[in-house]
Coordinates of C-alpha atoms and ligand atoms in Angstrom, one line a residue:
X10 CA 34.1 0.3 37.8
X11 CA 35.6 -0.8 34.5
X12 CA 39.4 -1.1 34.0
X13 CA 41.1 -1.5 30.6
X14 CA 44.3 -3.6 30.8
X15 CA 46.8 -3.1 28.0
X16 CA 49.8 -5.4 27.1
X17 CA 51.7 -3.7 24.3
X18 CA 54.4 -5.4 22.3
X19 CA 56.5 -4.0 19.4
X20 CA 53.8 -4.9 16.8
X21 CA 50.8 -5.8 19.0
X22 CA 48.4 -4.4 21.5
X23 CA 46.6 -7.0 23.6
X24 CA 43.8 -5.7 25.8
X25 CA 41.2 -6.8 28.3
X26 CA 38.3 -4.8 29.7
X27 CA 37.3 -6.0 33.1
X28 CA 34.3 -5.1 35.3
X29 CA 35.8 -4.8 38.7
X30 CA 32.5 -5.2 40.6
X31 CA 32.7 -9.0 39.8
X32 CA 36.2 -9.2 38.2
X33 CA 34.7 -10.6 35.0
X34 CA 36.1 -10.0 31.5
X35 CA 33.7 -7.8 29.4
X36 CA 35.8 -7.8 26.3
X37 CA 39.3 -8.8 25.1
X38 CA 41.3 -8.8 21.9
X39 CA 44.5 -8.1 20.1
X40 CA 45.5 -5.5 17.6
X41 CA 48.3 -7.1 15.6
X42 CA 50.8 -6.3 12.8
X43 CA 51.3 -2.7 14.0
X44 CA 53.7 -0.9 11.6
X45 CA 53.5 -3.8 9.0
X46 CA 49.9 -3.7 8.1
X47 CA 47.2 -4.2 10.8
X48 CA 44.7 -6.8 12.0
X49 CA 42.3 -6.8 14.9
X50 CA 40.5 -9.7 16.7
X51 CA 38.0 -8.5 19.2
X52 CA 35.8 -10.7 21.5
X53 CA 33.2 -10.0 24.1
X54 CA 32.5 -11.9 27.3
X55 CA 29.1 -12.9 26.0
X56 CA 30.6 -14.6 22.9
X57 CA 30.5 -11.9 20.1
X58 CA 33.5 -11.7 17.8
X59 CA 34.9 -9.2 15.2
X60 CA 38.0 -9.7 13.1
X61 CA 39.4 -7.5 10.3
X62 CA 42.5 -6.3 8.5
X63 CA 43.1 -2.7 9.4
X64 CA 45.7 0.0 8.8
X65 CA 47.9 0.4 11.9
X66 CA 50.9 2.5 11.0
X67 CA 51.6 3.2 14.7
X68 CA 50.2 2.2 18.1
X69 CA 47.9 5.3 18.0
X70 CA 45.8 3.9 15.1
X71 CA 45.6 0.5 16.9
X72 CA 44.3 2.3 20.0
X73 CA 41.8 4.3 18.0
X74 CA 40.5 0.9 16.6
X75 CA 40.4 -0.6 20.0
X76 CA 38.2 2.3 21.2
X77 CA 36.0 1.8 18.1
X78 CA 35.4 -1.9 18.7
X79 CA 34.6 -1.3 22.4
X80 CA 32.2 1.5 21.7
X81 CA 30.5 0.6 18.4
X82 CA 29.6 -2.2 16.0
X83 CA 29.0 -5.8 16.8
X84 CA 31.4 -6.0 19.7
X85 CA 30.1 -2.8 21.5
X86 CA 30.2 -3.2 25.3
X87 CA 30.3 0.4 26.4
X88 CA 28.7 3.7 25.1
X89 CA 31.9 5.8 25.4
X90 CA 35.4 5.6 26.8
X91 CA 34.3 7.8 29.7
X92 CA 32.8 4.6 31.2
X93 CA 36.3 3.4 31.7
X94 CA 37.7 4.5 35.1
X95 CA 41.4 3.7 34.4
X96 CA 43.8 2.0 32.2
X97 CA 46.5 -0.4 33.5
X98 CA 49.6 -1.2 31.5
X99 CA 51.9 -4.2 31.7
X100 CA 55.5 -3.1 31.6
X101 CA 58.3 -5.6 31.3
X102 CA 61.3 -3.8 32.6
X103 CA 61.2 -1.3 35.6
X104 CA 64.8 -2.0 36.6
X105 CA 65.7 -0.8 40.1
X106 CA 63.7 2.4 39.6
X107 CA 60.3 1.0 40.1
X108 CA 59.5 -1.4 42.9
X109 CA 55.8 -1.1 42.8
X110 CA 53.0 -0.1 40.4
X111 CA 52.3 3.6 40.0
X112 CA 50.3 6.3 38.3
X113 CA 51.6 7.4 34.9
X114 CA 53.0 10.8 34.4
X115 CA 55.0 12.1 31.4
X116 CA 58.1 11.8 33.4
X117 CA 57.4 8.1 34.1
X118 CA 56.8 7.4 30.4
X119 CA 60.2 8.9 29.6
X120 CA 61.8 6.9 32.3
X121 CA 60.2 3.7 30.9
X122 CA 61.5 4.7 27.5
X123 CA 65.0 5.3 28.9
X124 CA 65.1 1.8 30.2
X125 CA 64.8 0.5 26.6
X126 CA 68.4 -0.4 26.5
X127 CA 67.7 -3.0 29.2
X128 CA 64.6 -4.4 27.4
X129 CA 64.9 -3.3 23.7
X130 CA 62.0 -5.5 22.5
X131 CA 59.6 -4.4 25.1
X132 CA 60.1 -1.0 26.8
X133 CA 60.1 1.3 23.8
X134 CA 56.8 -0.2 22.5
X135 CA 55.3 0.2 26.0
X136 CA 56.3 3.9 26.0
X137 CA 54.7 4.2 22.5
X138 CA 51.5 2.6 23.7
X139 CA 51.4 4.8 26.9
X140 CA 51.7 8.0 24.7
X141 CA 49.2 6.7 22.2
X142 CA 46.7 5.8 24.9
X143 CA 47.0 9.3 26.4
X144 CA 46.1 10.8 23.1
X145 CA 43.0 8.5 22.6
X146 CA 41.4 8.2 26.0
X147 CA 39.4 11.0 27.6
X148 CA 41.6 13.6 29.3
X149 CA 42.0 12.9 33.0
X150 CA 41.5 9.1 32.7
X151 CA 44.2 7.7 35.1
X152 CA 46.8 5.3 33.6
X153 CA 48.8 2.9 35.9
X154 CA 51.9 0.9 35.1
X155 CA 52.5 -2.5 36.6
X156 CA 56.1 -3.9 36.2
X157 CA 57.1 -7.5 35.6
X158 CA 60.3 -6.8 37.5
X159 CA 58.9 -4.9 40.5
X160 CA 58.0 -8.0 42.6
X161 CA 61.7 -9.1 42.5
X162 CA 63.0 -5.8 43.8
X163 CA 63.0 -7.4 47.3
X164 CA 65.9 -9.7 46.3
X165 CA 69.1 -9.1 48.4
X166 CA 72.2 -8.0 46.6
X167 CA 73.8 -11.5 47.2
X168 CA 71.0 -12.9 45.0
X169 CA 70.9 -10.2 42.3
X170 CA 74.6 -9.3 41.8
X171 CA 76.8 -11.1 39.3
X172 CA 80.5 -12.0 39.9
X173 CA 81.6 -9.5 37.3
X174 CA 83.7 -6.2 37.8
X175 CA 81.6 -3.9 40.0
X176 CA 81.6 -1.2 37.2
X177 CA 79.2 -3.5 35.2
X178 CA 76.7 -2.8 37.9
X179 CA 77.6 0.8 38.5
X180 CA 78.0 1.9 34.9
X181 CA 75.7 -0.4 33.0
X182 CA 73.1 -1.5 35.6
X183 CA 74.0 -5.2 34.9
X184 CA 72.4 -7.3 37.6
X185 CA 69.6 -9.9 38.0
X186 CA 66.2 -8.2 37.7
X187 CA 63.9 -11.3 37.3
X188 CA 60.6 -11.3 35.3
X189 CA 57.1 -12.8 35.5
X190 CA 56.8 -10.8 38.8
X191 CA 53.1 -10.1 38.2
X192 CA 52.3 -13.7 37.8
X193 CA 54.5 -14.9 40.7
X194 CA 52.8 -12.3 43.0
X195 CA 49.3 -13.2 41.9
X196 CA 49.7 -17.0 42.3
X197 CA 51.5 -16.7 45.6
X198 CA 48.6 -14.8 47.1
X199 CA 46.0 -17.1 45.4
X200 CA 47.9 -20.1 47.0
X201 CA 48.0 -18.6 50.5
X202 CA 44.3 -18.0 50.2
X203 CA 43.6 -21.5 49.1
X204 CA 45.8 -22.9 51.9
X205 CA 44.0 -20.7 54.5
X206 CA 47.3 -19.1 55.5
X207 CA 48.9 -15.6 55.4
X208 CA 51.4 -15.4 52.7
X209 CA 53.7 -13.8 55.2
X210 CA 53.9 -17.2 57.0
X211 CA 54.8 -19.2 53.9
X212 CA 57.9 -20.3 52.1
X213 CA 56.9 -21.0 48.5
X214 CA 58.7 -22.0 45.3
X215 CA 56.6 -20.7 42.4
X216 CA 57.2 -22.5 39.0
X217 CA 55.8 -20.3 36.2
X218 CA 56.3 -22.6 33.2
X219 CA 55.2 -21.4 29.7
X220 CA 56.9 -20.4 26.5
X221 CA 59.1 -18.4 28.9
X222 CA 59.7 -20.1 32.3
X223 CA 60.9 -18.8 35.7
X224 CA 61.1 -20.2 39.2
X225 CA 60.9 -17.9 42.2
X226 CA 61.7 -18.4 45.8
X227 CA 59.0 -16.5 47.8
X228 CA 59.7 -16.1 51.5
X229 CA 57.0 -14.4 53.6
X230 CA 55.4 -13.0 50.4
X231 CA 58.6 -11.5 49.1
X232 CA 60.7 -12.7 46.2
X233 CA 64.1 -13.6 47.5
X234 CA 65.5 -15.1 44.4
X235 CA 64.4 -16.0 40.9
X236 CA 65.8 -17.9 37.9
X237 CA 65.5 -15.3 35.2
X238 CA 68.3 -12.7 35.3
X239 CA 69.4 -9.5 33.6
X240 CA 67.0 -10.5 30.8
X241 CA 64.4 -13.3 30.5
X242 CA 67.0 -15.6 29.0
X243 CA 68.5 -17.0 32.2
X244 CA 67.2 -20.0 34.2
X245 CA 65.6 -23.2 33.0
X246 CA 65.4 -24.4 29.3
X247 CA 62.4 -22.7 27.6
X248 CA 60.5 -22.9 24.3
X249 CA 63.1 -21.1 22.2
X250 CA 65.5 -19.8 24.9
X251 CA 68.5 -21.7 26.1
X252 CA 68.2 -20.9 29.8
X253 CA 71.5 -20.8 31.7
X254 CA 74.6 -21.8 29.9
X255 CA 78.3 -21.4 30.7
X256 CA 79.1 -17.9 29.3
X257 CA 82.3 -19.3 27.8
X258 CA 80.1 -21.6 25.6
X259 CA 78.4 -18.4 24.3
X260 CA 81.7 -16.7 23.2
X261 CA 83.1 -20.0 21.9
X262 CA 80.0 -20.7 19.7
X263 CA 79.8 -17.0 18.5
X264 CA 83.4 -17.4 17.3
X265 CA 82.9 -20.7 15.6
X266 CA 79.7 -19.6 13.8
X267 CA 81.0 -16.1 13.1
X268 CA 78.1 -14.4 14.9
X269 CA 78.0 -10.8 16.1
X270 CA 76.7 -10.2 19.7
X271 CA 73.2 -9.4 18.5
X272 CA 73.1 -12.4 16.2
X273 CA 74.4 -14.6 19.1
X274 CA 71.6 -13.1 21.3
X275 CA 69.0 -14.1 18.6
X276 CA 70.6 -17.6 18.5
X277 CA 70.1 -18.1 22.3
X278 CA 66.7 -16.4 22.5
X279 CA 65.0 -17.6 19.4
X280 CA 66.7 -20.7 18.1
X281 CA 67.6 -22.6 21.3
X282 CA 65.6 -24.3 24.0
X283 CA 63.1 -27.0 23.1
X284 CA 63.3 -25.7 19.5
X285 CA 67.0 -26.0 19.2
X286 CA 67.0 -29.4 20.8
X287 CA 64.0 -31.0 19.3
X288 CA 62.7 -29.0 16.4
X289 CA 59.6 -27.7 18.1
X290 CA 59.2 -24.9 20.8
X291 CA 55.9 -26.3 21.9
X292 CA 55.9 -28.4 25.0
X293 CA 53.0 -30.5 23.7
X294 CA 55.0 -31.5 20.7
X295 CA 58.0 -32.4 23.0
X296 CA 55.7 -34.5 25.2
X297 CA 54.1 -36.4 22.3
X298 CA 57.5 -37.0 20.7
X299 CA 58.9 -38.2 24.0
X300 CA 55.9 -40.5 24.4
X301 CA 56.9 -42.1 21.1
X302 CA 60.4 -42.6 22.3
X303 CA 62.2 -39.7 20.5
X304 CA 65.5 -39.5 22.1
X305 CA 66.0 -35.7 21.8
X306 CA 62.5 -35.0 23.1
X307 CA 63.1 -37.4 26.0
X308 CA 66.3 -35.5 26.7
X309 CA 64.6 -32.0 26.6
X310 CA 61.9 -33.3 28.9
X311 CA 64.5 -34.7 31.3
X312 CA 66.5 -31.5 31.3
X313 CA 63.5 -29.3 32.1
X314 CA 62.4 -31.6 35.0
X315 CA 66.0 -31.8 36.3
X316 CA 66.6 -28.1 36.2
X317 CA 63.4 -27.3 37.9
X318 CA 64.2 -29.9 40.7
X319 CA 67.6 -28.2 41.2
X320 CA 65.9 -24.8 41.6
X321 CA 63.4 -26.2 44.1
X322 CA 66.3 -27.8 46.1
X323 CA 68.4 -24.7 46.1
X324 CA 65.5 -22.4 46.9
X325 CA 64.4 -24.6 49.8
X326 CA 68.1 -24.4 51.0
X327 CA 68.3 -20.6 50.9
X328 CA 64.8 -20.1 52.5
X329 CA 65.7 -22.8 55.1
X330 CA 62.4 -24.4 54.5
X331 CA 59.6 -25.1 52.0
X332 CA 55.8 -25.1 52.7
X333 CA 54.6 -25.3 49.2
X334 CA 55.6 -25.7 45.5
X335 CA 53.2 -24.3 42.9
X336 CA 52.9 -24.8 39.2
X337 CA 51.5 -22.2 36.8
X338 CA 51.7 -21.0 33.2
X339 CA 50.7 -22.9 30.1
X340 CA 52.9 -25.9 30.9
X341 CA 52.6 -25.7 34.7
X342 CA 48.8 -25.6 34.6
X343 CA 48.3 -28.2 31.8
X344 CA 51.1 -30.7 31.7
X345 CA 50.7 -33.4 34.3
X346 CA 53.8 -35.0 32.8
X347 CA 56.1 -32.1 33.7
X348 CA 54.5 -31.9 37.2
X349 CA 54.9 -35.6 37.7
X350 CA 58.5 -35.5 36.3
X351 CA 59.5 -32.7 38.6
X352 CA 57.9 -34.1 41.8
X353 CA 59.3 -37.6 41.4
X354 CA 62.2 -38.4 43.6
X355 CA 61.7 -35.3 45.8
X356 CA 60.7 -37.1 49.0
X357 CA 63.8 -35.8 50.8
X358 CA 62.1 -32.4 50.5
X359 CA 58.8 -33.8 51.8
X360 CA 57.2 -33.7 48.3
X361 CA 54.7 -36.5 47.6
X362 CA 52.0 -36.0 44.9
X363 CA 48.8 -38.0 44.3
X364 CA 49.5 -39.2 40.8
X365 CA 45.9 -39.9 39.8
X366 CA 44.8 -36.5 41.0
X367 CA 47.8 -34.8 39.2
X368 CA 47.0 -36.6 36.0
X369 CA 43.4 -35.4 36.1
X370 CA 44.2 -31.8 37.0
X371 CA 44.3 -29.2 34.2
X372 CA 44.0 -25.4 34.4
X373 CA 42.3 -25.3 37.9
X374 CA 43.3 -24.5 41.4
X375 CA 43.9 -27.9 43.0
X376 CA 46.3 -29.3 45.7
X377 CA 47.9 -32.3 44.0
X378 CA 50.1 -33.4 47.0
X379 CA 49.0 -36.3 49.3
X380 CA 47.7 -35.5 52.7
X381 CA 50.9 -36.8 54.3
X382 CA 53.2 -34.7 52.0
X383 CA 55.2 -32.4 54.3
X384 CA 55.4 -29.8 51.5
X385 CA 52.2 -29.0 49.7
X386 CA 52.1 -29.0 45.9
X387 CA 49.5 -27.0 44.0
X388 CA 48.4 -26.1 40.5
X389 CA 47.5 -22.4 40.6
X390 CA 46.2 -20.8 37.4
X391 CA 47.7 -17.4 36.8
X392 CA 45.9 -14.2 35.7
X393 CA 48.3 -11.4 35.1
X394 CA 45.6 -9.2 33.6
X395 CA 43.5 -9.5 36.7
X396 CA 46.4 -8.5 39.0
X397 CA 47.1 -5.5 36.7
X398 CA 43.5 -4.5 37.0
X399 CA 43.5 -4.9 40.8
X400 CA 46.6 -2.8 41.2
X401 CA 45.2 -0.2 38.9
X402 CA 41.9 -0.1 40.9
X403 CA 43.8 0.1 44.2
X404 CA 46.1 3.0 43.0
X405 CA 43.2 5.0 41.5
X406 CA 41.2 4.5 44.8
X407 CA 44.3 5.6 46.9
X408 CA 44.4 8.8 45.0
X409 CA 40.7 9.7 45.8
Ligands
LIG25 P1 53.6 -17.6 27.4 O1 54.9 -17.7 28.1 O2 53.8 -17.2 25.9 O3 52.5 -16.8 28.1 P2 52.0 -19.9 28.0 O4 52.0 -19.7 29.5 O5 50.7 -19.7 27.3 O6 53.1 -19.1 27.3 O7 52.5 -21.4 27.8 C1 52.7 -22.0 26.5 C2 53.3 -23.4 26.7 O8 52.3 -24.2 27.4 C3 53.5 -24.1 25.4 O9 54.8 -24.7 25.4 C4 52.4 -25.1 25.3 O10 52.8 -26.2 24.6 C5 52.2 -25.4 26.8 N1 50.9 -26.1 27.0 C6 49.7 -25.6 26.8 N2 48.8 -26.6 27.0 C7 49.5 -27.7 27.3 C8 49.2 -29.1 27.6 N3 48.0 -29.5 27.6 N4 50.2 -30.0 27.9 C9 51.5 -29.5 27.8 N5 51.8 -28.3 27.5 C10 50.9 -27.4 27.3

């Protein structure tokens, strides 16, 4: 059974085609510059590659090209789209309407579009891609939507409500939603499997650290709290995002700089974080500048480690225990420096890592804590596309 996984942005359409008999990637690529030109990079699992400028006025033309590169030319991997059993789509914002993945109907596409106010950069493009996909794939091919927010719908109100007037929640749906749910769900189950335990018996703090970062408390397999909030801006310091700041600092700076609400939002989302502090959003640059003694880079590095430690401590407190901490995402999987920085001075929580093992671990599933560490510490590579494909397969099979 072959499943196509689609991750649509405002001007891009990333895809992966997976063979679910062995969960291997048959093809993957990205249609980019939609609406402002067009470019495609297509690769096959056996190493073939195609790249070209194209004309992508809308997501529909990008989808048509995607079909073309899968079914013909040098990157051909299937004879026709009828070989694809289903399409799974990543959706960023499902709000409190969607608490699990589901089959796509026209009504669901409209609901996803209606949520665009809560995720302007993402949800409308998702809806465009869903409609375009429907036009291009053979009639009757099921489509499934998998939401970044769904995993966090188990948070209790005391975790997701803000101390603002209740009407903000009632009228405007302002609350914590949390993001990266697909990743947190995937790595928590991978970790439980690696530990030889049922996820229902574990208290986990999952640290997804990438360009965007979020920390989640997972108790018994359920998200009970998470660091990202109403939008993916909250929580720890990120590549270009500030993370949590005192809201009064936001209104104060907006006034000082004469910025409108949307300009201030850009300032916090695109010009802050590592970029705003050090001049680079890339954690590798921050690490190498810190190694050379750059004070701002050292500060940014210290801030990230410190903020993650605070989340681990507070989540251990609210879960009343901690069996494992896991690191995932581009930074979590690759940066031994960040993992070491976070895990240093955490012996009160029973966290002790094997420094040598940690330093030699990169991008693979490895336990980096010492045998006598009360809390286990793991590096767990994430794979959101695989989880989307698994959900899609399960939902399609359910309907049979
Ligand atoms: P996204 O949130 O866009 O999916 P990723 O999960 O790919 O991002 O993470 C990107 C981040 O991972 C960047 O800050 C990059 O510097 C960092 N990263 C990748 N490899 C390494 C490495 N070897 N050491 C430190 N950071 C790394």
